[in-house]
Amino acid sequence: MGLSSVFRSRRRTTVAVGIAVAVAAGATVYATAYRDTRDKAVNVAFVLGGGTARQDTAAQGGELAIAGEFRGLAAGSDDTLYLFTQEDDGMVMWQRQKSGATKRIRISGMDDQTAEQAAVAPDGSVYLATGALWRVGPDGKAVQLIDPDCDSFSPSDAPLAKFCTSQVTGVTVAEDGTVYFGDEIVQGGRSSFVHRLRDNRVELVAGRQPKQGEALDRSNPSVRDGIDPPAGTSAKNVLVPAVWDAGWLASDAKGLYWRTGAGIVRLLPNGTLSPLLAARAPEKISAPKGPLEAMGRALDTTISPAKGTKRRGDLAATLPGSEVFYSDAGKAYSPPFSEEYRWGGNESPSQEKFLQNLVAGKAVYRVAAGEVSPVLLGAQAIAASGTTLYVAAESKAGTADDWSCAVVKVQLPESKN
């Protein structure tokens, strides 16, 4: 049982009626229902986008209206945000500093690439996992580091120019500046891996290829250990065949986090694994009682496989509390109609309009003190910096081309860790 399925029973009859009325009568009826239930909302604050100023570099982040479709989100350790959007004539990187000062930077060398994950390096470069691996400099110049259009697939160590994989699925940058990426091979025995970039070389960190005839389900100890590893399990000995639902990465002071299909493992500095989400007993996870209320042990939790979505999910970690956040793409949600999981806070009229037309998105969950809890619904992507969780969202009003993007900061309780 995936966590996303338990939300279905949380909507009241009055909310369902409100949806039908809003669709028939227009936004005015909906806006009234939205305000009436604001006390049950997940509080967010717009920090980039959702405003009315267009392409005005003098405006602060939350004052801007950001046109285009969402393509990626990353947050630096200094709370600088990087939002990637696709406009009619190319890709744009929005850079928002902690002060609110914002730059709009045209990207050269890359167009219409959607990042599964993005991560910021200490020099201000942003790495994008789009199937390929890209690096976008502070000036907007993009360079493709890994091109999946190759023939000799192998997870072995190799010079960067000769490394070959089917798809890059995730990326993170550790505290020391090392770039790690998740990737997968789908031809000749599917499997997922973690590699790192070092001195212009690619080095294997975790995962292995299947042997001929080897089982690719949890009856195989190597597959089981990739989801729920016993203490001391070598990261290079596990087999992760759930390639479509694996490969997201995040990092904090304790090490790396790697989604391995139904679960998430921590890659420790000594090259071994420990479980974070282990899918031991999903039936023990309770229905959600409300935002950030515990549903059960993280070790019992499973992540739903992605269905009908181009973006498969995301993973982020906050410091110093070592809280881990992930998004489950098993189902898409329209948060304005989700009762207590709607988005609230003090919004301007333009921001409220943005929320009224929010595009359906993924559910986000938090792992803290060994327990899992829901956070909010409707995310396109998540990113974390310090103790702050950021969520990217899309809104669509009017014509098919009338898309806009925004990033909000989620109000979180103090960590229990």
C-alpha atoms as one frame of an Amber mdcrd trajectory, in Angstrom:
protein
   0.000   0.000   0.000   1.451   3.369  -1.023   1.035   6.399   1.220  -0.652
   8.401  -1.524  -3.701   6.104  -1.479  -4.695   7.028   2.066  -5.551  10.633
   1.153  -8.609   9.565  -0.780 -10.764   9.095   2.325  -9.962  12.492   3.844
 -12.287  14.684   1.791 -15.678  15.567   3.255 -18.937  15.505   1.318 -19.236
  19.284   1.576 -15.869  19.697  -0.111 -16.903  17.411  -2.981 -20.078  19.461
  -3.465 -18.000  22.640  -3.410 -15.872  21.320  -6.257 -18.900  20.696  -8.464
 -20.345  24.120  -7.728 -17.032  25.844  -8.381 -16.614  24.147 -11.733 -20.133
  25.129 -12.777 -20.223  28.667 -11.403 -16.625  29.853 -11.746 -13.834  31.122
  -9.541 -15.946  33.381  -7.294 -17.729  30.475  -5.594 -14.466  28.579  -5.274
 -12.639  31.534  -3.726 -15.298  31.770  -1.000 -14.923  28.083  -0.131 -11.159
  28.490  -0.132 -11.267  31.298   2.431 -13.790  29.467   4.640 -11.357  26.571
   5.218  -8.131  28.536   5.398  -7.754  27.664   9.108  -7.007  24.071   8.069
  -4.361  25.032   5.541  -0.668  24.205   5.373   0.952  27.609   5.774   3.331
  28.678   3.028   4.992  31.956   2.076   5.694  32.948  -1.518   9.388  33.692
  -1.961   9.715  33.605  -5.754   6.893  34.209  -8.208   3.175  34.641  -7.634
   3.331  38.438  -7.908   2.517  40.823 -10.744   5.870  42.367 -11.809   7.197
  40.776 -15.020  10.883  40.568 -15.926  11.705  43.444 -13.596  15.068  42.792
 -11.949  14.373  45.588  -9.448  11.443  43.620  -8.006  11.910  41.211  -5.111
  11.312  37.470  -5.596   7.737  37.243  -4.331   6.724  40.371  -6.269   7.483
  38.777  -9.637   5.138  37.011 -12.018   7.156  34.181 -13.548   5.757  33.006
 -16.855   6.560  29.653 -18.414   6.454  25.993 -17.414   8.426  24.470 -14.557
  11.714  22.750 -15.430  13.746  22.488 -12.203  14.358  23.701  -8.641  17.474
  23.843  -6.461  18.515  25.597  -3.253  22.053  26.500  -2.228  23.455  26.254
   1.293  23.195  30.063   1.522  19.425  29.926   0.808  19.852  31.109  -2.774
  17.084  29.609  -4.899  17.366  28.554  -8.538  14.144  28.067 -10.475  14.261
  26.868 -14.089  11.396  27.612 -16.461  10.716  27.083 -20.138   9.447  30.119
 -21.988   8.386  30.339 -25.625  11.871  31.305 -26.792  14.045  29.224 -24.472
  14.967  28.295 -20.915  15.455  30.750 -18.080  17.143  30.428 -14.684  15.692
  32.601 -11.927  18.204  33.220  -9.129  16.712  34.503  -5.882  19.029  35.477
  -3.030  18.081  35.242   0.648  17.506  39.015   0.673  14.843  38.603  -2.024
  16.939  40.182  -4.782  16.288  38.243  -7.987  18.006  37.820 -11.348  16.544
  36.431 -14.551  19.280  34.660 -16.490  18.839  33.352 -20.019  20.338  29.865
 -20.460  22.559  29.245 -23.463  23.454  25.795 -24.796  20.375  23.996 -23.425
  16.692  24.203 -24.238  13.509  22.511 -22.965  15.072  20.068 -20.518  13.096
  19.007 -17.430  15.206  18.166 -14.391  14.263  15.210 -12.229  16.547  16.840
  -9.664  18.845  19.852  -9.463  21.657  20.699  -7.023  23.873  23.713  -6.344
  27.685  23.556  -6.095  29.749  25.915  -3.886  30.813  27.960  -6.941  27.185
  28.734  -7.829  26.949  26.238 -10.669  23.745  24.203 -10.811  23.724  20.545
 -11.840  20.602  19.213 -13.554  19.639  15.555 -13.902  17.458  15.532 -17.027
  18.234  12.061 -18.320  21.554  13.611 -19.193  23.687  15.484 -16.654  24.111
  19.225 -17.211  26.024  21.965 -15.448  24.677  25.521 -15.689  27.115  28.248
 -14.660  26.143  31.441 -12.804  26.205  33.214 -16.191  23.623  30.798 -17.632
  25.992  28.871 -19.878  25.027  25.179 -19.937  27.428  22.290 -20.572  26.351
  18.673 -20.985  28.620  16.473 -18.864  27.010  13.086 -19.488  25.140  12.229
 -22.673  23.011   9.053 -22.418  23.101   8.641 -26.191  25.863   6.049 -26.092
  26.348   2.354 -26.826  28.711   0.695 -24.319  26.790   0.800 -21.021  28.833
   0.083 -17.923  28.707   1.282 -14.300  32.466   0.917 -13.898  34.808   3.792
 -13.083  35.753   5.730 -16.200  36.975   9.094 -17.431  34.023  11.475 -17.607
  34.310  11.766 -21.407  33.980   7.971 -21.810  31.360   7.199 -19.153  28.180
   5.648 -20.596  24.812   5.114 -18.923  21.184   4.918 -20.043  19.815   7.792
 -17.982  20.804  10.166 -15.189  17.949  10.247 -12.683  19.137  12.350  -9.730
  21.901  14.618  -8.463  23.133  16.120  -5.192  26.183  18.065  -4.060  27.732
  17.093  -0.718  29.023  19.575   1.873  32.576  19.171   0.558  31.453  20.076
  -2.976  31.547  16.542  -4.410  28.884  15.946  -7.057  26.976  12.652  -6.821
  24.477  11.486  -9.402  22.017   8.623  -9.650  21.810   6.781 -12.949  20.459
   3.613 -14.456  21.071   1.031 -17.132  17.972  -0.426 -18.761  19.504  -2.524
 -21.540  20.988  -5.919 -20.775  19.672  -6.172 -17.211  18.118  -3.127 -15.583
  19.795  -1.652 -12.514  20.295   1.664 -10.720  23.551   3.145  -9.409  25.130
   6.080  -7.600  28.288   7.636  -9.033  30.403  10.631  -8.117  32.480  13.075
 -10.110  36.087  13.449  -8.997  39.035  14.909 -10.917  37.170  14.636 -14.214
  36.430  10.965 -13.588  33.271   9.030 -12.741  33.537   6.636  -9.784  31.015
   3.988  -8.728  29.628   4.521  -5.217  26.640   2.159  -4.975  24.746  -0.494
  -6.905  25.699  -3.374  -9.188  24.465  -5.007 -12.359  22.361  -8.204 -12.204
  23.898 -11.537 -12.949  22.446 -13.671 -15.728  19.127 -15.170 -14.617  19.192
 -13.376 -11.260  15.801 -12.627  -9.653  14.817  -8.968  -9.718  12.376  -8.967
  -6.782  12.718  -9.038  -2.977  13.092 -12.813  -2.955  16.665 -11.998  -3.973
  18.694 -10.961  -0.862  20.652  -8.434  -2.927  17.418  -6.703  -3.978  16.033
  -6.846  -0.432  19.266  -5.396   0.944  18.947  -2.496  -1.474  15.714  -1.479
   0.307  16.226  -2.708   3.881  19.965  -3.320   4.330  21.302  -4.974   7.499
  24.117  -3.142   9.279  27.367  -3.360   7.353  25.824  -3.995   3.926  28.238
  -2.851   1.233  26.684  -0.211  -1.036  28.329  -1.815  -4.068  26.781  -5.242
  -3.389  23.100  -4.290  -3.650  20.950  -4.703  -6.743  18.342  -1.999  -7.445
  16.257  -3.076 -10.466  13.344  -0.600  -9.967  14.922   1.813 -12.410  11.855
   3.972 -13.097  11.359   4.511  -9.358  14.956   4.824  -8.183  17.834   7.242
  -8.413  16.837  10.347  -6.449  19.602  11.645  -4.176  19.986  14.042  -1.240
  22.802  14.749   1.196  23.453  16.086   4.680  26.204  15.885   7.298  25.406
  12.207   7.944  25.928  11.116   4.356  23.885  10.561   1.203  20.292   9.412
   0.769  19.300   7.260  -2.202  15.848   6.193  -3.286  16.051   2.512  -4.234
  12.523   1.774  -5.413  10.067   1.185  -2.571  12.465   2.623   0.015  15.229
   5.090   0.803  18.653   4.153   2.177  21.438   6.219   3.685  24.913   5.786
   2.169  27.367   6.085   5.037  30.894   7.490   4.690  32.393   3.992   5.187
  30.679   2.660   2.040  27.877   0.779   3.807  24.109   1.311   3.871  21.442
   1.797   6.523  17.659   1.898   5.932  15.517   5.040   6.210  12.287   3.928
   4.492  12.321   0.146   4.268   8.802  -0.941   3.201   8.711  -3.527   6.000
   5.001  -3.313   6.880   3.089  -0.717   4.832  -0.198  -1.974   6.274   0.843
  -0.517   9.644   0.915   3.029   8.254  -2.237   4.847   9.356  -4.413   7.213
   7.361  -3.202  10.812   7.633  -4.742  12.778  10.504  -3.438  16.098   9.296
  -0.333  17.881   8.056   2.868  16.887   9.886   1.059  14.409  12.156   2.882
  11.078  12.376   1.408   8.143  10.462   3.803   5.439  11.638   7.385   4.226
  11.480   9.470   5.242   8.515  10.888   1.713   8.373   7.388   0.382   7.642
   6.735   2.928   4.903   6.781   2.288   1.171   6.921   4.805  -1.678   4.347
   4.336  -4.420   5.593   3.678  -7.953   5.108   6.634 -10.288   2.127   6.413
 -12.592   1.203   8.638 -15.484   3.738  11.361 -14.742   6.853  12.638 -16.454
   8.363  13.698 -13.123   8.856  10.736 -10.842   9.469  12.414  -7.487  12.083
  14.192  -5.451  14.211  13.956  -2.316  15.700  16.600  -0.029  17.320  16.828
   3.423  17.412  19.732   5.872  20.174  20.626   8.288  21.003  20.416  11.125
  17.943  18.375  12.093  18.565  15.677   9.480  14.943  15.659   8.416  14.383
  14.014   5.043  11.582  15.034   2.701  10.408  13.113  -0.332   7.600  13.431
  -2.855   5.469  10.483  -3.886   4.389  10.568  -7.530   1.963   7.665  -7.287
  -0.959  10.068  -7.589  -1.429  13.715  -8.558  -3.421  16.030  -6.274  -5.176
  19.353  -6.736  -4.445  21.007  -3.391  -7.198  23.693  -3.495  -9.741  20.856
  -3.155  -7.891  18.806  -0.542  -9.408  20.249   2.633  -6.771  20.533   5.375
  -3.949  20.002   2.866  -4.784  23.170   0.951  -2.140  25.885   0.905  -2.701
  28.841   3.245  -0.985  31.920   4.595  -1.171  35.626   3.902  -1.448  35.972
   0.128  -1.792  38.959  -2.146  -4.652  38.879  -4.671  -2.264  37.687  -7.386
  -0.907  34.909  -5.153  -4.421  33.800  -4.246  -5.239  33.667  -7.958  -2.106
  31.568  -8.465  -3.336  29.099  -5.818  -6.842  28.964  -7.266  -5.374  27.758
 -10.561  -2.667  25.498  -9.114  -1.774  22.536 -11.311  -2.113  19.112  -9.701
   1.109  17.803  -8.194   2.704  15.262  -5.905   2.348  14.553  -2.190   5.286
  15.503   0.048   6.227  13.587   3.211   8.668  14.193   6.041  10.822  11.630
   7.848  11.824  12.836  11.323  12.717  10.967  14.530  12.037   7.662  12.769
   8.439   8.549  11.843   6.782   9.581   8.608   4.160  12.303   8.234   2.446
  14.101   5.322   3.380  17.724   4.674   1.366  19.043   1.731  -0.001  18.183
  -1.700   0.502  19.689  -5.135   4.308  19.902  -5.393   6.159  19.883  -8.690
   9.543  19.620  -6.938  11.142  20.178  -3.535  14.466  21.588  -2.344  15.968
  22.250   1.079  18.487  24.652   2.538  19.414  24.841   6.200  16.194  24.137
   8.078  13.933  25.354   5.264  11.845  23.333   2.820  10.990  24.923  -0.526
   8.288  23.707  -2.910   7.950  24.593  -6.599   4.461  24.876  -8.063   2.822
  25.533 -11.418  -0.360  27.453 -12.098  -2.413  27.552 -15.278  -5.177  30.054
 -15.987  -6.938  30.751 -19.258  -5.342  29.484 -22.452  -3.086  26.459 -22.772
  -0.044  28.745 -22.958  -0.887  30.730 -19.811   1.452  28.964 -17.385   3.266
  30.476 -14.408   5.601  29.182 -11.700   6.347  30.032  -8.093   8.386  28.779
  -5.156   6.993  28.787  -1.623   8.611  28.261   1.770   6.760  25.754   3.957
   6.182  26.513   7.625   7.616  23.547   9.541   7.580  22.691  13.252  10.819
  22.390  15.175  12.685  19.138  14.580  12.321  16.349  17.133  15.735  14.923
  16.230
